[in-house]
Amino acid sequence: MAPTAASAAAGEEQQAVGLAARDSSGHLSPFAISRRSTGDDDVAIKILHEIAGVVTEVGKNVTRFKAGDRVGVGCMVNSCRSCESCNNGLENHCPEVVFTYNSVDKDGAVTYGGYSSMVVVHERFVVMFPEVMPLDAGASLLCAGITVYTPMKYHGLNTPGKHVGVLGLGGLGHVAVKFARAFGMKVTVISTSPGKKREALERLGADAFVVSSSAEEMEAARSTMDGVINTVSANTPMAPYLALLKPNGKMILVGLPENPLEVPPFSLVHGNRTLAGSNIGGMADTQEMIELAAKHGVTADIEVIGADYVNTAMERLAKGEVRYRFVIDVGNTLHAAAAAE
């Protein structure tokens, strides 16, 4: 239900409807969730898409938001807010970071994520949506968008005219291509799937496409890229992709393979190349990202689904049958799905 001033004043928990997996099968079903009352520094949000929606109530100390604002919440809902990382706007590196899902917040409550009718979050971790940014196609940017934006910003891969490779064309990769174009860079998609070439070049606007299984195409692209954003989660040898980098080039990992990486030392030493990782981004960078995305028309490619379709969507996701992100229409379908159970 939507929170009210009375419930906050009384310090009562606020009841919400959510979706949860209750056993190892992973099957999602309606679940009653208790959210904390809206504290002095909190923002209460009616979720319309996960997680983007409309502010319904703010605490007395909140200055950045008001009821009716269009907002979103990304991968974090809290941190210590006092360590060096937090003071530098890098809350994602705080040793006490509280993630949006399956974490324990400072009040001892479990965070249940965004498959929910509402959420209460400290104002520091709420992102204001620009008016031109749609909530559904913008919600995924708070995860996928910041995941690729941050390494591009901090590793100098946001400079017009530079050449960046995007390894993997999926939920992360397609957004990386869009940001690279927004930065004015030359962008090459590197993929194992020749069938994605037309998608990359004609619809997403990449400048070039390299089939990684083609020795000829990989050789032609050798030492041509200033950087590579590696979005691939499958285990794959790094050396062939590091060879695509110019001297002093950088490969940034945002995908998470299950097994240790295969990285021959010579592939880094030769050419003075760098292999680095990146993990989402801080809140100031997230706000900056969503504003730049709005300015340049960058959104995630999405398929909007009802809450009653989530388990089918999970099956399709495991098979790679989505281009490129599922987004749940929480506002219009969650309560109906719960009532049908």
Short mmCIF file of C-alpha atoms in Angstrom, two decimals:
data_model
loop_
_atom_site.label_atom_id
_atom_site.label_comp_id
_atom_site.label_asym_id
_atom_site.label_seq_id
_atom_site.Cartn_x
_atom_site.Cartn_y
_atom_site.Cartn_z
CA MET A 1 0.00 0.00 0.00
CA ALA A 2 1.08 3.61 -0.36
CA PRO A 3 2.63 5.01 2.84
CA THR A 4 0.86 7.76 4.72
CA ALA A 5 2.02 10.54 6.98
CA ALA A 6 0.04 8.99 9.82
CA SER A 7 1.79 5.64 9.58
CA ALA A 8 5.20 7.31 9.57
CA ALA A 9 4.32 9.51 12.52
CA ALA A 10 3.20 6.52 14.50
CA GLY A 11 6.39 4.65 13.68
CA GLU A 12 4.45 1.76 12.21
CA GLU A 13 5.87 -0.63 9.64
CA GLN A 14 4.37 -0.28 6.19
CA GLN A 15 2.98 -3.33 4.47
CA ALA A 16 3.81 -4.07 0.86
CA VAL A 17 3.28 -6.85 -1.66
CA GLY A 18 6.33 -8.43 -3.25
CA LEU A 19 7.56 -11.40 -5.21
CA ALA A 20 10.01 -13.84 -3.65
CA ALA A 21 11.63 -17.23 -4.19
CA ARG A 22 10.89 -19.24 -1.07
CA ASP A 23 12.90 -22.37 -1.84
CA SER A 24 15.77 -23.63 -4.00
CA SER A 25 13.51 -24.02 -7.03
CA GLY A 26 13.73 -20.29 -7.57
CA HIS A 27 10.02 -20.08 -8.35
CA LEU A 28 8.73 -16.57 -7.59
CA SER A 29 5.39 -16.08 -5.87
CA PRO A 30 3.61 -13.23 -4.03
CA PHE A 31 5.04 -12.46 -0.62
CA ALA A 32 4.00 -10.03 2.13
CA ILE A 33 6.78 -7.55 2.93
CA SER A 34 7.10 -5.16 5.85
CA ARG A 35 8.93 -1.93 5.08
CA ARG A 36 10.10 0.41 7.84
CA SER A 37 8.21 3.59 8.60
CA THR A 38 9.46 6.66 6.75
CA GLY A 39 12.27 8.05 8.90
CA ASP A 40 13.51 11.63 9.07
CA ASP A 41 16.04 11.05 6.27
CA ASP A 42 13.97 8.61 4.24
CA VAL A 43 12.06 8.68 0.99
CA ALA A 44 9.05 6.40 0.50
CA ILE A 45 8.47 5.34 -3.10
CA LYS A 46 5.54 3.71 -4.86
CA ILE A 47 7.26 1.34 -7.27
CA LEU A 48 5.92 1.34 -10.82
CA HIS A 49 8.86 -0.55 -12.39
CA GLU A 50 11.70 -2.23 -10.53
CA ILE A 51 13.01 0.09 -9.12
CA ALA A 52 11.54 3.31 -10.46
CA GLY A 53 8.42 5.08 -9.35
CA VAL A 54 6.94 8.08 -7.60
CA VAL A 55 7.72 9.58 -4.19
CA THR A 56 4.77 9.31 -1.83
CA GLU A 57 6.31 10.67 1.37
CA VAL A 58 9.56 12.17 2.64
CA GLY A 59 11.07 12.55 6.09
CA LYS A 60 11.43 15.95 7.74
CA ASN A 61 15.17 16.23 6.97
CA VAL A 62 14.83 15.39 3.27
CA THR A 63 15.57 18.35 1.00
CA ARG A 64 16.21 16.85 -2.44
CA PHE A 65 12.86 15.15 -2.98
CA LYS A 66 9.16 15.79 -2.51
CA ALA A 67 5.96 13.84 -3.01
CA GLY A 68 5.23 13.32 -6.69
CA ASP A 69 8.87 13.28 -7.85
CA ARG A 70 9.86 10.61 -10.37
CA VAL A 71 12.75 8.66 -8.85
CA GLY A 72 14.63 5.39 -8.88
CA VAL A 73 16.78 3.17 -6.68
CA GLY A 74 19.74 1.18 -7.93
CA CYS A 75 21.82 -1.61 -6.42
CA MET A 76 22.43 0.03 -3.03
CA VAL A 77 20.12 1.34 -0.32
CA ASN A 78 22.62 2.28 2.40
CA SER A 79 26.23 2.44 3.53
CA CYS A 80 28.14 3.67 6.57
CA ARG A 81 28.06 7.19 5.04
CA SER A 82 31.25 8.20 6.91
CA CYS A 83 34.23 6.19 5.59
CA GLU A 84 36.73 7.46 3.04
CA SER A 85 34.87 5.82 0.15
CA CYS A 86 31.54 7.31 1.21
CA ASN A 87 33.09 10.74 1.73
CA ASN A 88 34.47 10.53 -1.81
CA GLY A 89 31.08 9.64 -3.28
CA LEU A 90 32.05 6.02 -3.80
CA GLU A 91 29.46 4.34 -1.60
CA ASN A 92 29.72 1.22 -3.77
CA HIS A 93 33.15 0.59 -2.22
CA CYS A 94 32.05 1.10 1.38
CA PRO A 95 32.85 -1.98 3.52
CA GLU A 96 29.37 -1.64 5.05
CA VAL A 97 27.44 -1.16 1.82
CA VAL A 98 23.86 -2.44 1.98
CA PHE A 99 22.63 -3.86 -1.29
CA THR A 100 19.06 -3.52 -2.45
CA TYR A 101 18.45 -7.25 -2.26
CA ASN A 102 19.34 -9.97 0.25
CA SER A 103 21.24 -7.67 2.58
CA VAL A 104 20.58 -6.49 6.13
CA ASP A 105 20.03 -2.75 6.56
CA LYS A 106 21.14 -0.70 9.54
CA ASP A 107 17.82 -1.24 11.29
CA GLY A 108 18.26 -5.02 11.08
CA ALA A 109 15.62 -5.47 8.39
CA VAL A 110 16.27 -7.64 5.35
CA THR A 111 16.27 -5.78 2.04
CA TYR A 112 13.85 -7.46 -0.31
CA GLY A 113 14.72 -5.78 -3.60
CA GLY A 114 12.40 -4.13 -6.05
CA TYR A 115 9.85 -6.80 -6.95
CA SER A 116 7.60 -4.94 -4.55
CA SER A 117 4.79 -2.41 -4.43
CA MET A 118 6.79 0.13 -2.40
CA VAL A 119 10.12 0.75 -0.73
CA VAL A 120 11.61 3.11 1.86
CA VAL A 121 15.18 4.30 1.26
CA HIS A 122 17.59 6.83 2.77
CA GLU A 123 17.51 9.90 0.52
CA ARG A 124 21.22 9.58 -0.32
CA PHE A 125 20.45 6.43 -2.30
CA VAL A 126 17.56 7.80 -4.33
CA VAL A 127 18.10 9.02 -7.89
CA MET A 128 16.01 11.79 -9.43
CA PHE A 129 14.73 10.91 -12.90
CA PRO A 130 14.87 13.66 -15.54
CA GLU A 131 11.44 14.41 -16.98
CA VAL A 132 12.35 13.04 -20.41
CA MET A 133 13.58 9.71 -19.04
CA PRO A 134 10.87 7.02 -19.11
CA LEU A 135 10.62 5.07 -15.88
CA ASP A 136 10.46 1.64 -17.54
CA ALA A 137 13.38 2.01 -19.96
CA GLY A 138 15.36 4.07 -17.45
CA ALA A 139 15.01 1.70 -14.49
CA SER A 140 17.56 -0.75 -15.91
CA LEU A 141 20.12 2.03 -16.26
CA LEU A 142 20.39 2.12 -12.47
CA CYS A 143 22.05 -1.30 -12.74
CA ALA A 144 23.28 -1.92 -16.29
CA GLY A 145 23.81 1.74 -17.07
CA ILE A 146 25.97 2.62 -14.09
CA THR A 147 27.85 -0.68 -14.45
CA VAL A 148 29.21 0.36 -17.86
CA TYR A 149 29.23 4.13 -17.35
CA THR A 150 31.58 4.07 -14.37
CA PRO A 151 34.51 2.23 -16.01
CA MET A 152 34.19 4.39 -19.11
CA LYS A 153 34.38 7.54 -16.98
CA TYR A 154 37.17 6.50 -14.64
CA HIS A 155 39.37 4.83 -17.26
CA GLY A 156 39.23 7.58 -19.85
CA LEU A 157 36.95 5.70 -22.23
CA ASN A 158 34.59 8.64 -22.59
CA THR A 159 36.74 10.77 -24.89
CA PRO A 160 35.44 11.67 -28.35
CA GLY A 161 37.42 10.02 -31.12
CA LYS A 162 38.88 7.22 -29.00
CA HIS A 163 38.15 3.63 -29.97
CA VAL A 164 36.42 1.33 -27.48
CA GLY A 165 35.53 -2.30 -27.90
CA VAL A 166 32.47 -3.80 -26.24
CA LEU A 167 32.91 -7.51 -25.61
CA GLY A 168 29.51 -9.20 -25.49
CA LEU A 169 26.22 -7.78 -26.77
CA GLY A 170 23.67 -8.45 -24.05
CA GLY A 171 22.05 -6.62 -21.16
CA LEU A 172 25.25 -4.74 -20.32
CA GLY A 173 26.85 -4.65 -23.74
CA HIS A 174 24.04 -2.95 -25.62
CA VAL A 175 23.98 -0.13 -23.06
CA ALA A 176 27.77 0.23 -23.30
CA VAL A 177 27.44 0.70 -27.06
CA LYS A 178 24.87 3.45 -26.52
CA PHE A 179 27.02 5.29 -23.98
CA ALA A 180 30.09 5.00 -26.20
CA ARG A 181 28.15 6.66 -28.99
CA ALA A 182 26.92 9.35 -26.60
CA PHE A 183 30.55 10.07 -25.69
CA GLY A 184 31.43 10.43 -29.37
CA MET A 185 33.70 7.40 -29.45
CA LYS A 186 34.32 4.87 -32.18
CA VAL A 187 32.78 1.62 -30.95
CA THR A 188 33.37 -1.96 -32.07
CA VAL A 189 31.25 -4.83 -30.82
CA ILE A 190 33.11 -8.11 -30.27
CA SER A 191 30.89 -11.18 -30.12
CA THR A 192 30.89 -14.93 -30.61
CA SER A 193 27.53 -14.59 -32.39
CA PRO A 194 27.71 -13.56 -36.07
CA GLY A 195 23.94 -13.22 -36.00
CA LYS A 196 24.23 -10.12 -33.82
CA LYS A 197 26.17 -8.15 -36.44
CA ARG A 198 23.15 -6.49 -38.03
CA GLU A 199 21.71 -5.63 -34.62
CA ALA A 200 24.99 -4.03 -33.53
CA LEU A 201 25.63 -2.04 -36.69
CA GLU A 202 22.21 -1.06 -37.93
CA ARG A 203 20.08 -0.70 -34.83
CA LEU A 204 22.56 0.15 -32.07
CA GLY A 205 24.87 2.16 -34.31
CA ALA A 206 28.21 0.47 -33.64
CA ASP A 207 30.96 1.39 -36.10
CA ALA A 208 32.30 -2.14 -36.51
CA PHE A 209 31.65 -5.74 -35.55
CA VAL A 210 34.22 -8.45 -34.89
CA VAL A 211 33.35 -12.15 -34.70
CA SER A 212 35.71 -13.39 -32.01
CA SER A 213 35.82 -16.93 -33.43
CA SER A 214 37.21 -15.57 -36.72
CA ALA A 215 41.01 -15.55 -36.59
CA GLU A 216 41.05 -13.24 -39.61
CA GLU A 217 38.74 -10.65 -38.06
CA MET A 218 40.55 -10.75 -34.72
CA GLU A 219 43.90 -10.29 -36.42
CA ALA A 220 42.58 -7.31 -38.38
CA ALA A 221 41.45 -5.68 -35.14
CA ARG A 222 44.71 -6.32 -33.27
CA SER A 223 46.17 -3.29 -31.44
CA THR A 224 43.40 -0.95 -32.62
CA MET A 225 41.43 -0.21 -29.44
CA ASP A 226 42.08 2.22 -26.61
CA GLY A 227 39.95 0.12 -24.30
CA VAL A 228 37.62 -2.83 -24.06
CA ILE A 229 34.57 -3.06 -21.80
CA ASN A 230 34.31 -6.80 -21.10
CA THR A 231 30.70 -7.68 -20.25
CA VAL A 232 31.04 -11.44 -20.71
CA SER A 233 30.28 -13.76 -17.80
CA ALA A 234 31.40 -16.95 -19.56
CA ASN A 235 34.89 -18.25 -18.92
CA THR A 236 37.08 -17.38 -21.86
CA PRO A 237 40.84 -16.88 -22.40
CA MET A 238 41.82 -13.22 -22.02
CA ALA A 239 44.89 -13.16 -24.28
CA PRO A 240 43.05 -12.89 -27.65
CA TYR A 241 41.03 -9.94 -26.39
CA LEU A 242 43.94 -8.19 -24.67
CA ALA A 243 45.69 -8.35 -28.05
CA LEU A 244 43.04 -6.00 -29.43
CA LEU A 245 44.34 -3.19 -27.21
CA LYS A 246 46.75 -0.52 -28.33
CA PRO A 247 49.86 0.04 -26.19
CA ASN A 248 48.71 1.37 -22.80
CA GLY A 249 45.20 0.15 -23.55
CA LYS A 250 42.83 -1.04 -20.84
CA MET A 251 40.39 -3.92 -20.52
CA ILE A 252 37.77 -3.38 -17.84
CA LEU A 253 35.84 -6.36 -16.48
CA VAL A 254 32.20 -5.88 -15.58
CA GLY A 255 31.10 -9.45 -16.30
CA LEU A 256 31.71 -12.07 -13.61
CA PRO A 257 32.93 -15.45 -14.89
CA GLU A 258 32.54 -18.26 -12.40
CA ASN A 259 36.11 -19.57 -12.66
CA PRO A 260 39.49 -17.80 -12.37
CA LEU A 261 40.62 -15.90 -15.44
CA GLU A 262 43.24 -17.20 -17.86
CA VAL A 263 45.65 -14.28 -18.19
CA PRO A 264 49.15 -14.99 -19.55
CA PRO A 265 51.42 -12.35 -17.99
CA PHE A 266 53.03 -11.55 -21.32
CA SER A 267 49.68 -10.46 -22.74
CA LEU A 268 49.69 -7.62 -20.19
CA VAL A 269 53.39 -6.82 -20.06
CA HIS A 270 53.67 -6.61 -23.83
CA GLY A 271 52.15 -3.28 -24.78
CA ASN A 272 51.93 -2.08 -21.18
CA ARG A 273 48.28 -3.13 -21.06
CA THR A 274 46.00 -2.94 -18.04
CA LEU A 275 43.37 -5.40 -16.86
CA ALA A 276 41.00 -3.89 -14.30
CA GLY A 277 37.56 -4.41 -12.81
CA SER A 278 34.65 -2.14 -12.02
CA ASN A 279 31.67 -2.54 -9.70
CA ILE A 280 28.59 -0.35 -10.33
CA GLY A 281 29.22 3.23 -9.14
CA GLY A 282 28.64 5.79 -6.42
CA MET A 283 25.48 7.82 -6.05
CA ALA A 284 26.82 11.05 -7.54
CA ASP A 285 28.00 9.12 -10.59
CA THR A 286 24.63 7.38 -10.84
CA GLN A 287 22.80 10.71 -10.88
CA GLU A 288 25.29 12.03 -13.42
CA MET A 289 24.79 8.94 -15.56
CA ILE A 290 20.99 9.17 -15.67
CA GLU A 291 21.17 12.86 -16.58
CA LEU A 292 23.64 12.26 -19.40
CA ALA A 293 21.53 9.35 -20.61
CA ALA A 294 18.46 11.57 -20.71
CA LYS A 295 20.37 14.26 -22.62
CA HIS A 296 21.51 11.81 -25.29
CA GLY A 297 18.44 9.57 -25.42
CA VAL A 298 20.20 6.55 -23.92
CA THR A 299 17.83 3.93 -22.51
CA ALA A 300 17.94 0.18 -22.05
CA ASP A 301 16.15 -1.96 -24.62
CA ILE A 302 13.41 -3.62 -22.62
CA GLU A 303 10.48 -5.99 -22.73
CA VAL A 304 7.84 -4.96 -20.21
CA ILE A 305 6.12 -7.91 -18.54
CA GLY A 306 3.38 -8.47 -16.00
CA ALA A 307 4.10 -9.80 -12.53
CA ASP A 308 2.36 -13.05 -13.45
CA TYR A 309 4.94 -13.65 -16.20
CA VAL A 310 8.11 -13.45 -14.08
CA ASN A 311 8.79 -17.18 -13.87
CA THR A 312 8.46 -17.59 -17.62
CA ALA A 313 10.73 -14.57 -18.02
CA MET A 314 13.34 -16.21 -15.79
CA GLU A 315 13.28 -19.30 -18.01
CA ARG A 316 13.67 -17.17 -21.12
CA LEU A 317 16.47 -15.20 -19.49
CA ALA A 318 18.41 -18.40 -18.79
CA LYS A 319 18.11 -19.24 -22.50
CA GLY A 320 19.16 -15.77 -23.61
CA GLU A 321 15.74 -15.13 -25.13
CA VAL A 322 15.42 -11.44 -24.34
CA ARG A 323 16.62 -8.27 -26.08
CA TYR A 324 17.88 -7.09 -23.67
CA ARG A 325 16.22 -6.56 -20.29
CA PHE A 326 12.94 -7.65 -18.75
CA VAL A 327 11.16 -4.97 -16.70
CA ILE A 328 8.17 -5.79 -14.50
CA ASP A 329 5.15 -3.51 -14.71
CA VAL A 330 4.82 -3.52 -10.94
CA GLY A 331 2.34 -0.67 -10.69
CA ASN A 332 -0.30 -2.23 -12.93
CA THR A 333 0.12 -5.96 -12.35
CA LEU A 334 1.65 -6.88 -8.97
CA HIS A 335 -1.48 -6.59 -6.86
CA ALA A 336 -3.51 -8.50 -9.44
CA ALA A 337 -0.92 -11.29 -9.47
CA ALA A 338 -1.00 -11.49 -5.68
CA ALA A 339 -4.79 -11.60 -5.62
CA ALA A 340 -4.79 -14.46 -8.13
CA GLU A 341 -2.65 -16.68 -5.89
#
